């Protein structure tokens, strides 16, 4: 047992999350606590809490009252082949409605912070991990924001997730002309182009390499689009379709929409080629790609330049606050 707090009924004790024992009950806890506002599919939950390749035993915790699971918390530690990154994130923290305001959430959060500190992390954020549920704390969960603020988490950024309805979406002659003017085209990644693609990623957007590798390893290589000039890669974007093997962050909230969800992210053009309309060309091509694979809605998460995506037909779905704490 990692901790214990008396409740006047059963004691609540913390244990390491054991997927075979706790995954079903943790998913059902999500349904009880957040299912009305932010339901997730079981395949999304399992992809983060069980099949997440960066998880190690101890990164997840459960709170038990007798045999009943009344709390669940999950951290994502930034593990790479070269070691542990400085940052970690709170992927989820849930407490059964009947056990809220009894100190269970605080117990889980402090234990989670101790866990990631022991792993070598010196900073922790709300959401924002590669295998995240959340871009941050959604604007319509003020209680969650207040909880983290009480525990020393300070606001750093505010950004939206946006969506595009794909009913009549198509490429435009203007954007195609911009590609032609730059002698550039948008194409699907292939096994032969992976080396040039990864050199581009490592040079221009090294922080996105884990996302791209995850798609390639999952067998979703065709869902990575690249802007190329001859043999040179000068842009990239990751796409997610309703049938994607890798359930990226763009597909987390698929149960919140009546239509079939797709999306794109990690939108990047090489520094020397920005300002020529190639980012808009690539982004529009990505939306057309997910539309052609059965999506009715295109989801874009963790948006920076809101006006850029508005010009592509997107509108804000939710605003998220990203909070952080030094450990």
mmCIF file of C-alpha atoms in Angstrom:
data_model
loop_
_atom_site.group_PDB
_atom_site.id
_atom_site.type_symbol
_atom_site.label_atom_id
_atom_site.label_comp_id
_atom_site.label_asym_id
_atom_site.label_seq_id
_atom_site.Cartn_x
_atom_site.Cartn_y
_atom_site.Cartn_z
ATOM 1 C CA UNK A 1 0.000 0.000 0.000
ATOM 2 C CA UNK A 2 1.321 3.447 -0.964
ATOM 3 C CA UNK A 3 -0.989 5.466 1.277
ATOM 4 C CA UNK A 4 -4.118 5.300 3.390
ATOM 5 C CA UNK A 5 -6.773 7.767 4.465
ATOM 6 C CA UNK A 6 -9.645 7.054 6.843
ATOM 7 C CA UNK A 7 -13.120 7.850 5.517
ATOM 8 C CA UNK A 8 -15.327 6.806 8.402
ATOM 9 C CA UNK A 9 -16.376 3.777 6.336
ATOM 10 C CA UNK A 10 -13.804 1.654 4.524
ATOM 11 C CA UNK A 11 -10.257 2.932 4.357
ATOM 12 C CA UNK A 12 -9.030 4.003 0.924
ATOM 13 C CA UNK A 13 -5.677 2.616 -0.093
ATOM 14 C CA UNK A 14 -3.563 3.236 -3.173
ATOM 15 C CA UNK A 15 -2.088 0.486 -5.294
ATOM 16 C CA UNK A 16 -0.264 0.363 -8.600
ATOM 17 C CA UNK A 17 -2.636 0.074 -11.527
ATOM 18 C CA UNK A 18 -2.592 -3.543 -12.762
ATOM 19 C CA UNK A 19 -4.306 -3.706 -16.172
ATOM 20 C CA UNK A 20 -5.552 -7.286 -15.840
ATOM 21 C CA UNK A 21 -7.131 -6.511 -12.470
ATOM 22 C CA UNK A 22 -8.193 -2.894 -12.835
ATOM 23 C CA UNK A 23 -8.670 -1.860 -16.490
ATOM 24 C CA UNK A 24 -12.377 -2.709 -16.718
ATOM 25 C CA UNK A 25 -13.212 -1.035 -13.406
ATOM 26 C CA UNK A 26 -11.136 2.056 -14.320
ATOM 27 C CA UNK A 27 -12.980 2.398 -17.626
ATOM 28 C CA UNK A 28 -16.320 2.078 -15.818
ATOM 29 C CA UNK A 29 -15.139 4.760 -13.365
ATOM 30 C CA UNK A 30 -14.499 7.078 -16.321
ATOM 31 C CA UNK A 31 -18.061 6.467 -17.466
ATOM 32 C CA UNK A 32 -19.427 7.328 -14.005
ATOM 33 C CA UNK A 33 -17.368 10.489 -13.592
ATOM 34 C CA UNK A 34 -16.989 11.967 -17.082
ATOM 35 C CA UNK A 35 -19.207 9.909 -19.359
ATOM 36 C CA UNK A 36 -21.884 12.596 -19.667
ATOM 37 C CA UNK A 37 -19.464 15.332 -20.835
ATOM 38 C CA UNK A 38 -16.383 13.570 -22.172
ATOM 39 C CA UNK A 39 -17.137 9.937 -22.994
ATOM 40 C CA UNK A 40 -14.295 7.896 -24.445
ATOM 41 C CA UNK A 41 -14.523 4.639 -26.335
ATOM 42 C CA UNK A 42 -13.035 1.580 -24.709
ATOM 43 C CA UNK A 43 -10.426 1.294 -27.462
ATOM 44 C CA UNK A 44 -9.244 4.870 -26.779
ATOM 45 C CA UNK A 45 -9.073 4.253 -23.033
ATOM 46 C CA UNK A 46 -7.111 1.033 -23.439
ATOM 47 C CA UNK A 47 -4.723 2.639 -25.929
ATOM 48 C CA UNK A 48 -3.692 5.120 -23.215
ATOM 49 C CA UNK A 49 -4.002 3.146 -20.002
ATOM 50 C CA UNK A 50 -2.956 -0.345 -21.100
ATOM 51 C CA UNK A 51 -1.316 -0.488 -24.541
ATOM 52 C CA UNK A 52 0.617 2.780 -24.264
ATOM 53 C CA UNK A 53 4.234 1.880 -25.193
ATOM 54 C CA UNK A 54 5.852 4.406 -22.832
ATOM 55 C CA UNK A 55 4.024 3.200 -19.700
ATOM 56 C CA UNK A 56 5.839 1.294 -16.992
ATOM 57 C CA UNK A 57 4.447 -0.330 -13.828
ATOM 58 C CA UNK A 58 3.758 2.395 -11.297
ATOM 59 C CA UNK A 59 2.788 5.076 -13.820
ATOM 60 C CA UNK A 60 -0.857 4.295 -13.073
ATOM 61 C CA UNK A 61 -2.507 4.219 -9.656
ATOM 62 C CA UNK A 62 -5.866 3.100 -8.302
ATOM 63 C CA UNK A 63 -7.660 4.017 -5.086
ATOM 64 C CA UNK A 64 -9.537 1.123 -3.522
ATOM 65 C CA UNK A 65 -12.231 1.206 -0.861
ATOM 66 C CA UNK A 66 -12.293 -2.413 0.128
ATOM 67 C CA UNK A 67 -12.629 -4.125 -3.250
ATOM 68 C CA UNK A 68 -14.271 -1.173 -4.972
ATOM 69 C CA UNK A 69 -12.172 0.973 -7.279
ATOM 70 C CA UNK A 70 -13.018 4.577 -6.387
ATOM 71 C CA UNK A 71 -10.095 6.435 -7.955
ATOM 72 C CA UNK A 72 -7.722 6.202 -10.901
ATOM 73 C CA UNK A 73 -4.722 8.297 -11.897
ATOM 74 C CA UNK A 74 -2.320 7.991 -14.808
ATOM 75 C CA UNK A 75 0.944 9.767 -15.582
ATOM 76 C CA UNK A 76 2.790 9.896 -18.871
ATOM 77 C CA UNK A 77 6.545 10.054 -18.397
ATOM 78 C CA UNK A 78 8.486 11.310 -21.409
ATOM 79 C CA UNK A 79 10.584 8.222 -21.966
ATOM 80 C CA UNK A 80 12.801 7.986 -25.038
ATOM 81 C CA UNK A 81 15.547 5.672 -26.224
ATOM 82 C CA UNK A 82 18.082 8.129 -24.793
ATOM 83 C CA UNK A 83 16.482 8.309 -21.348
ATOM 84 C CA UNK A 84 13.727 10.134 -19.458
ATOM 85 C CA UNK A 85 12.778 13.653 -20.447
ATOM 86 C CA UNK A 86 12.444 16.413 -17.902
ATOM 87 C CA UNK A 87 8.676 16.683 -18.327
ATOM 88 C CA UNK A 88 5.812 14.412 -17.341
ATOM 89 C CA UNK A 89 2.058 14.902 -17.559
ATOM 90 C CA UNK A 90 -1.067 13.983 -15.648
ATOM 91 C CA UNK A 91 -2.933 12.011 -18.280
ATOM 92 C CA UNK A 92 -6.013 11.428 -16.092
ATOM 93 C CA UNK A 93 -7.175 11.630 -12.500
ATOM 94 C CA UNK A 94 -10.668 10.390 -11.620
ATOM 95 C CA UNK A 95 -12.559 9.972 -8.349
ATOM 96 C CA UNK A 96 -15.916 8.276 -7.972
ATOM 97 C CA UNK A 97 -18.632 10.940 -7.398
ATOM 98 C CA UNK A 98 -19.530 9.342 -4.036
ATOM 99 C CA UNK A 99 -15.909 9.694 -2.874
ATOM 100 C CA UNK A 100 -15.136 13.197 -4.114
ATOM 101 C CA UNK A 101 -14.155 15.850 -1.553
ATOM 102 C CA UNK A 102 -12.784 13.162 0.783
ATOM 103 C CA UNK A 103 -9.116 13.720 -0.098
ATOM 104 C CA UNK A 104 -8.879 10.846 -2.564
ATOM 105 C CA UNK A 105 -7.937 13.066 -5.504
ATOM 106 C CA UNK A 106 -5.246 14.802 -3.463
ATOM 107 C CA UNK A 107 -3.846 11.443 -2.356
ATOM 108 C CA UNK A 108 -3.690 10.240 -5.954
ATOM 109 C CA UNK A 109 -2.107 13.431 -7.269
ATOM 110 C CA UNK A 110 0.610 13.559 -4.608
ATOM 111 C CA UNK A 111 1.469 9.911 -5.234
ATOM 112 C CA UNK A 112 1.580 10.553 -8.980
ATOM 113 C CA UNK A 113 3.926 13.509 -8.476
ATOM 114 C CA UNK A 114 6.178 11.398 -6.271
ATOM 115 C CA UNK A 115 6.238 8.734 -8.950
ATOM 116 C CA UNK A 116 7.330 11.018 -11.798
ATOM 117 C CA UNK A 117 9.816 12.838 -9.545
ATOM 118 C CA UNK A 118 11.434 9.480 -8.769
ATOM 119 C CA UNK A 119 11.686 8.873 -12.530
ATOM 120 C CA UNK A 120 13.797 12.016 -12.886
ATOM 121 C CA UNK A 121 11.118 14.435 -14.082
ATOM 122 C CA UNK A 122 11.319 17.989 -12.762
ATOM 123 C CA UNK A 123 8.118 19.382 -14.225
ATOM 124 C CA UNK A 124 4.577 18.072 -14.637
ATOM 125 C CA UNK A 125 1.731 19.382 -16.773
ATOM 126 C CA UNK A 126 -2.003 18.786 -17.109
ATOM 127 C CA UNK A 127 -2.445 16.727 -20.271
ATOM 128 C CA UNK A 128 -0.199 17.535 -23.231
ATOM 129 C CA UNK A 129 1.609 14.165 -23.441
ATOM 130 C CA UNK A 130 2.086 12.309 -26.728
ATOM 131 C CA UNK A 131 -0.491 9.690 -25.653
ATOM 132 C CA UNK A 132 -2.805 12.258 -24.065
ATOM 133 C CA UNK A 133 -6.515 12.288 -23.499
ATOM 134 C CA UNK A 134 -6.511 16.055 -22.946
ATOM 135 C CA UNK A 135 -4.848 19.032 -24.593
ATOM 136 C CA UNK A 136 -5.202 20.628 -21.154
ATOM 137 C CA UNK A 137 -8.091 21.236 -18.766
ATOM 138 C CA UNK A 138 -11.290 21.953 -20.730
ATOM 139 C CA UNK A 139 -13.066 25.218 -20.087
ATOM 140 C CA UNK A 140 -16.266 23.472 -19.009
ATOM 141 C CA UNK A 141 -14.588 21.600 -16.118
ATOM 142 C CA UNK A 142 -13.808 24.541 -13.787
ATOM 143 C CA UNK A 143 -13.690 22.237 -10.783
ATOM 144 C CA UNK A 144 -10.756 20.365 -12.301
ATOM 145 C CA UNK A 145 -8.894 23.614 -12.932
ATOM 146 C CA UNK A 146 -9.491 24.747 -9.362
ATOM 147 C CA UNK A 147 -8.271 21.371 -8.029
ATOM 148 C CA UNK A 148 -4.939 21.651 -9.821
ATOM 149 C CA UNK A 149 -4.564 25.326 -8.921
ATOM 150 C CA UNK A 150 -4.938 24.435 -5.224
ATOM 151 C CA UNK A 151 -2.043 22.022 -5.630
ATOM 152 C CA UNK A 152 0.360 24.524 -7.116
ATOM 153 C CA UNK A 153 -0.275 24.173 -10.850
ATOM 154 C CA UNK A 154 0.052 27.487 -12.676
ATOM 155 C CA UNK A 155 -1.437 28.440 -16.069
ATOM 156 C CA UNK A 156 1.028 28.574 -18.954
ATOM 157 C CA UNK A 157 -0.974 28.484 -22.176
ATOM 158 C CA UNK A 158 -4.539 28.467 -23.450
ATOM 159 C CA UNK A 159 -5.316 26.851 -26.777
ATOM 160 C CA UNK A 160 -8.363 25.427 -28.537
ATOM 161 C CA UNK A 161 -9.228 22.217 -30.282
ATOM 162 C CA UNK A 162 -11.045 22.919 -33.557
ATOM 163 C CA UNK A 163 -13.237 20.967 -35.972
ATOM 164 C CA UNK A 164 -14.098 21.162 -39.666
ATOM 165 C CA UNK A 165 -17.335 19.723 -41.115
ATOM 166 C CA UNK A 166 -16.332 17.728 -44.187
ATOM 167 C CA UNK A 167 -19.622 17.491 -46.085
ATOM 168 C CA UNK A 168 -18.542 19.343 -49.249
ATOM 169 C CA UNK A 169 -14.882 19.812 -48.449
ATOM 170 C CA UNK A 170 -12.459 19.803 -51.381
ATOM 171 C CA UNK A 171 -9.161 21.184 -52.620
ATOM 172 C CA UNK A 172 -9.209 24.695 -54.077
ATOM 173 C CA UNK A 173 -7.618 25.857 -57.358
ATOM 174 C CA UNK A 174 -5.889 28.677 -55.493
ATOM 175 C CA UNK A 175 -4.019 26.338 -53.171
ATOM 176 C CA UNK A 176 -3.142 23.933 -55.962
ATOM 177 C CA UNK A 177 -1.678 26.890 -57.848
ATOM 178 C CA UNK A 178 0.492 27.769 -54.843
ATOM 179 C CA UNK A 179 1.884 24.242 -54.816
ATOM 180 C CA UNK A 180 2.599 24.409 -58.549
ATOM 181 C CA UNK A 181 4.332 27.774 -58.150
ATOM 182 C CA UNK A 182 6.696 26.212 -55.600
ATOM 183 C CA UNK A 183 7.130 23.030 -57.697
ATOM 184 C CA UNK A 184 5.773 21.168 -54.655
ATOM 185 C CA UNK A 185 3.173 18.454 -54.237
ATOM 186 C CA UNK A 186 1.491 16.672 -51.335
ATOM 187 C CA UNK A 187 1.921 12.915 -51.278
ATOM 188 C CA UNK A 188 1.509 9.955 -48.923
ATOM 189 C CA UNK A 189 4.580 8.702 -47.136
ATOM 190 C CA UNK A 190 5.957 5.382 -48.441
ATOM 191 C CA UNK A 191 8.600 2.995 -47.082
ATOM 192 C CA UNK A 192 11.079 4.361 -49.629
ATOM 193 C CA UNK A 193 10.627 7.953 -48.481
ATOM 194 C CA UNK A 194 10.890 7.275 -44.713
ATOM 195 C CA UNK A 195 14.644 8.064 -44.481
ATOM 196 C CA UNK A 196 14.294 11.490 -46.146
ATOM 197 C CA UNK A 197 11.143 12.137 -44.150
ATOM 198 C CA UNK A 198 12.790 11.376 -40.800
ATOM 199 C CA UNK A 199 15.810 13.526 -41.663
ATOM 200 C CA UNK A 200 13.370 16.372 -42.289
ATOM 201 C CA UNK A 201 11.592 15.722 -38.976
ATOM 202 C CA UNK A 202 14.794 15.586 -36.958
ATOM 203 C CA UNK A 203 16.054 18.789 -38.558
ATOM 204 C CA UNK A 204 12.876 20.882 -38.489
ATOM 205 C CA UNK A 205 10.524 19.395 -35.846
ATOM 206 C CA UNK A 206 12.400 16.972 -33.573
ATOM 207 C CA UNK A 207 9.687 17.149 -30.918
ATOM 208 C CA UNK A 208 7.221 15.524 -33.300
ATOM 209 C CA UNK A 209 9.402 12.514 -34.092
ATOM 210 C CA UNK A 210 7.741 10.267 -31.454
ATOM 211 C CA UNK A 211 4.299 10.972 -32.948
ATOM 212 C CA UNK A 212 5.457 10.110 -36.455
ATOM 213 C CA UNK A 213 7.274 6.976 -35.313
ATOM 214 C CA UNK A 214 4.132 5.834 -33.480
ATOM 215 C CA UNK A 215 2.087 6.110 -36.685
ATOM 216 C CA UNK A 216 4.709 4.257 -38.723
ATOM 217 C CA UNK A 217 5.040 1.481 -36.155
ATOM 218 C CA UNK A 218 1.247 1.095 -35.972
ATOM 219 C CA UNK A 219 1.091 0.489 -39.734
ATOM 220 C CA UNK A 220 -0.541 3.856 -40.527
ATOM 221 C CA UNK A 221 2.188 5.060 -42.864
ATOM 222 C CA UNK A 222 -0.312 6.121 -45.540
ATOM 223 C CA UNK A 223 -1.816 8.550 -43.015
ATOM 224 C CA UNK A 224 1.347 10.632 -42.981
ATOM 225 C CA UNK A 225 1.411 13.213 -45.764
ATOM 226 C CA UNK A 226 4.519 15.038 -46.947
ATOM 227 C CA UNK A 227 5.139 18.085 -49.083
ATOM 228 C CA UNK A 228 7.942 17.217 -51.506
ATOM 229 C CA UNK A 229 10.010 18.978 -54.143
ATOM 230 C CA UNK A 230 11.735 16.323 -56.193
ATOM 231 C CA UNK A 231 13.389 14.093 -53.571
ATOM 232 C CA UNK A 232 13.331 16.773 -50.877
ATOM 233 C CA UNK A 233 10.754 16.709 -48.042
ATOM 234 C CA UNK A 234 9.795 20.242 -47.015
ATOM 235 C CA UNK A 235 6.588 19.641 -45.043
ATOM 236 C CA UNK A 236 4.670 17.017 -43.097
ATOM 237 C CA UNK A 237 1.349 16.388 -41.407
ATOM 238 C CA UNK A 238 -0.091 13.393 -39.550
ATOM 239 C CA UNK A 239 -3.633 12.263 -40.371
ATOM 240 C CA UNK A 240 -6.102 10.130 -38.444
ATOM 241 C CA UNK A 241 -9.079 8.361 -39.992
ATOM 242 C CA UNK A 242 -11.988 6.476 -38.431
ATOM 243 C CA UNK A 243 -10.095 3.262 -39.195
ATOM 244 C CA UNK A 244 -6.657 4.359 -37.956
ATOM 245 C CA UNK A 245 -4.806 1.685 -36.024
ATOM 246 C CA UNK A 246 -3.110 4.325 -33.904
ATOM 247 C CA UNK A 247 -5.804 6.167 -31.945
ATOM 248 C CA UNK A 248 -4.105 9.537 -31.904
ATOM 249 C CA UNK A 249 -5.216 12.495 -29.828
ATOM 250 C CA UNK A 250 -7.413 13.700 -32.717
ATOM 251 C CA UNK A 251 -9.668 10.647 -32.221
ATOM 252 C CA UNK A 252 -9.952 10.647 -28.419
ATOM 253 C CA UNK A 253 -13.376 12.329 -28.365
ATOM 254 C CA UNK A 254 -14.970 10.277 -31.151
ATOM 255 C CA UNK A 255 -17.950 9.495 -28.887
ATOM 256 C CA UNK A 256 -18.701 13.219 -28.483
ATOM 257 C CA UNK A 257 -19.730 13.597 -32.132
ATOM 258 C CA UNK A 258 -22.633 12.171 -34.100
ATOM 259 C CA UNK A 259 -20.547 11.826 -37.280
ATOM 260 C CA UNK A 260 -17.424 9.761 -37.871
ATOM 261 C CA UNK A 261 -14.306 11.498 -36.604
ATOM 262 C CA UNK A 262 -10.984 11.983 -38.344
ATOM 263 C CA UNK A 263 -8.347 14.634 -37.915
ATOM 264 C CA UNK A 264 -4.850 15.921 -38.456
ATOM 265 C CA UNK A 265 -2.003 17.421 -36.460
ATOM 266 C CA UNK A 266 1.754 18.073 -36.281
ATOM 267 C CA UNK A 267 1.471 20.527 -39.179
ATOM 268 C CA UNK A 268 4.923 21.684 -40.216
ATOM 269 C CA UNK A 269 6.620 23.363 -43.167
ATOM 270 C CA UNK A 270 10.393 23.787 -43.371
ATOM 271 C CA UNK A 271 11.482 27.235 -42.236
ATOM 272 C CA UNK A 272 12.816 28.229 -45.661
ATOM 273 C CA UNK A 273 9.472 27.425 -47.332
ATOM 274 C CA UNK A 274 7.015 29.167 -45.033
ATOM 275 C CA UNK A 275 4.813 32.005 -46.221
ATOM 276 C CA UNK A 276 4.150 30.450 -49.632
ATOM 277 C CA UNK A 277 0.771 28.850 -48.906
ATOM 278 C CA UNK A 278 2.188 25.322 -48.587
ATOM 279 C CA UNK A 279 0.948 24.860 -45.022
ATOM 280 C CA UNK A 280 -2.612 25.639 -46.115
ATOM 281 C CA UNK A 281 -2.221 23.360 -49.150
ATOM 282 C CA UNK A 282 -0.994 20.496 -46.974
ATOM 283 C CA UNK A 283 -3.661 21.024 -44.292
ATOM 284 C CA UNK A 284 -6.476 21.083 -46.805
ATOM 285 C CA UNK A 285 -5.080 17.949 -48.461
ATOM 286 C CA UNK A 286 -5.046 16.264 -45.032
ATOM 287 C CA UNK A 287 -8.725 17.077 -44.443
ATOM 288 C CA UNK A 288 -9.574 15.713 -47.897
ATOM 289 C CA UNK A 289 -7.559 12.592 -47.058
ATOM 290 C CA UNK A 290 -9.502 11.842 -43.862
ATOM 291 C CA UNK A 291 -12.760 12.639 -45.662
ATOM 292 C CA UNK A 292 -11.893 10.099 -48.371
ATOM 293 C CA UNK A 293 -11.388 7.496 -45.621
ATOM 294 C CA UNK A 294 -14.877 7.919 -44.195
ATOM 295 C CA UNK A 295 -14.667 10.889 -41.811
ATOM 296 C CA UNK A 296 -17.514 13.396 -41.533
ATOM 297 C CA UNK A 297 -15.645 15.709 -39.143
ATOM 298 C CA UNK A 298 -11.993 16.711 -39.067
ATOM 299 C CA UNK A 299 -10.595 17.317 -35.562
ATOM 300 C CA UNK A 300 -7.518 19.516 -35.075
ATOM 301 C CA UNK A 301 -6.135 19.508 -31.541
ATOM 302 C CA UNK A 302 -3.784 21.849 -29.667
ATOM 303 C CA UNK A 303 -4.207 24.670 -32.174
ATOM 304 C CA UNK A 304 -1.818 27.604 -32.201
ATOM 305 C CA UNK A 305 -2.737 29.963 -35.074
ATOM 306 C CA UNK A 306 -6.541 29.982 -34.778
ATOM 307 C CA UNK A 307 -7.072 32.367 -37.698
ATOM 308 C CA UNK A 308 -5.050 30.106 -40.019
ATOM 309 C CA UNK A 309 -7.435 27.199 -39.385
ATOM 310 C CA UNK A 310 -10.522 29.393 -39.528
ATOM 311 C CA UNK A 311 -9.530 30.235 -43.104
ATOM 312 C CA UNK A 312 -9.541 26.492 -43.788
ATOM 313 C CA UNK A 313 -13.118 26.154 -42.501
ATOM 314 C CA UNK A 314 -12.445 25.215 -38.871
ATOM 315 C CA UNK A 315 -14.200 26.506 -35.775
ATOM 316 C CA UNK A 316 -13.369 26.178 -32.074
ATOM 317 C CA UNK A 317 -14.807 23.119 -30.316
ATOM 318 C CA UNK A 318 -13.293 23.649 -26.829
ATOM 319 C CA UNK A 319 -10.693 25.863 -25.196
ATOM 320 C CA UNK A 320 -8.159 24.139 -22.941
ATOM 321 C CA UNK A 321 -5.931 25.551 -20.209
ATOM 322 C CA UNK A 322 -2.462 24.050 -19.914
ATOM 323 C CA UNK A 323 -1.193 24.177 -16.327
ATOM 324 C CA UNK A 324 2.243 23.167 -15.056
ATOM 325 C CA UNK A 325 4.124 22.677 -11.790
ATOM 326 C CA UNK A 326 7.806 22.435 -10.962
ATOM 327 C CA UNK A 327 8.649 19.385 -8.880
#
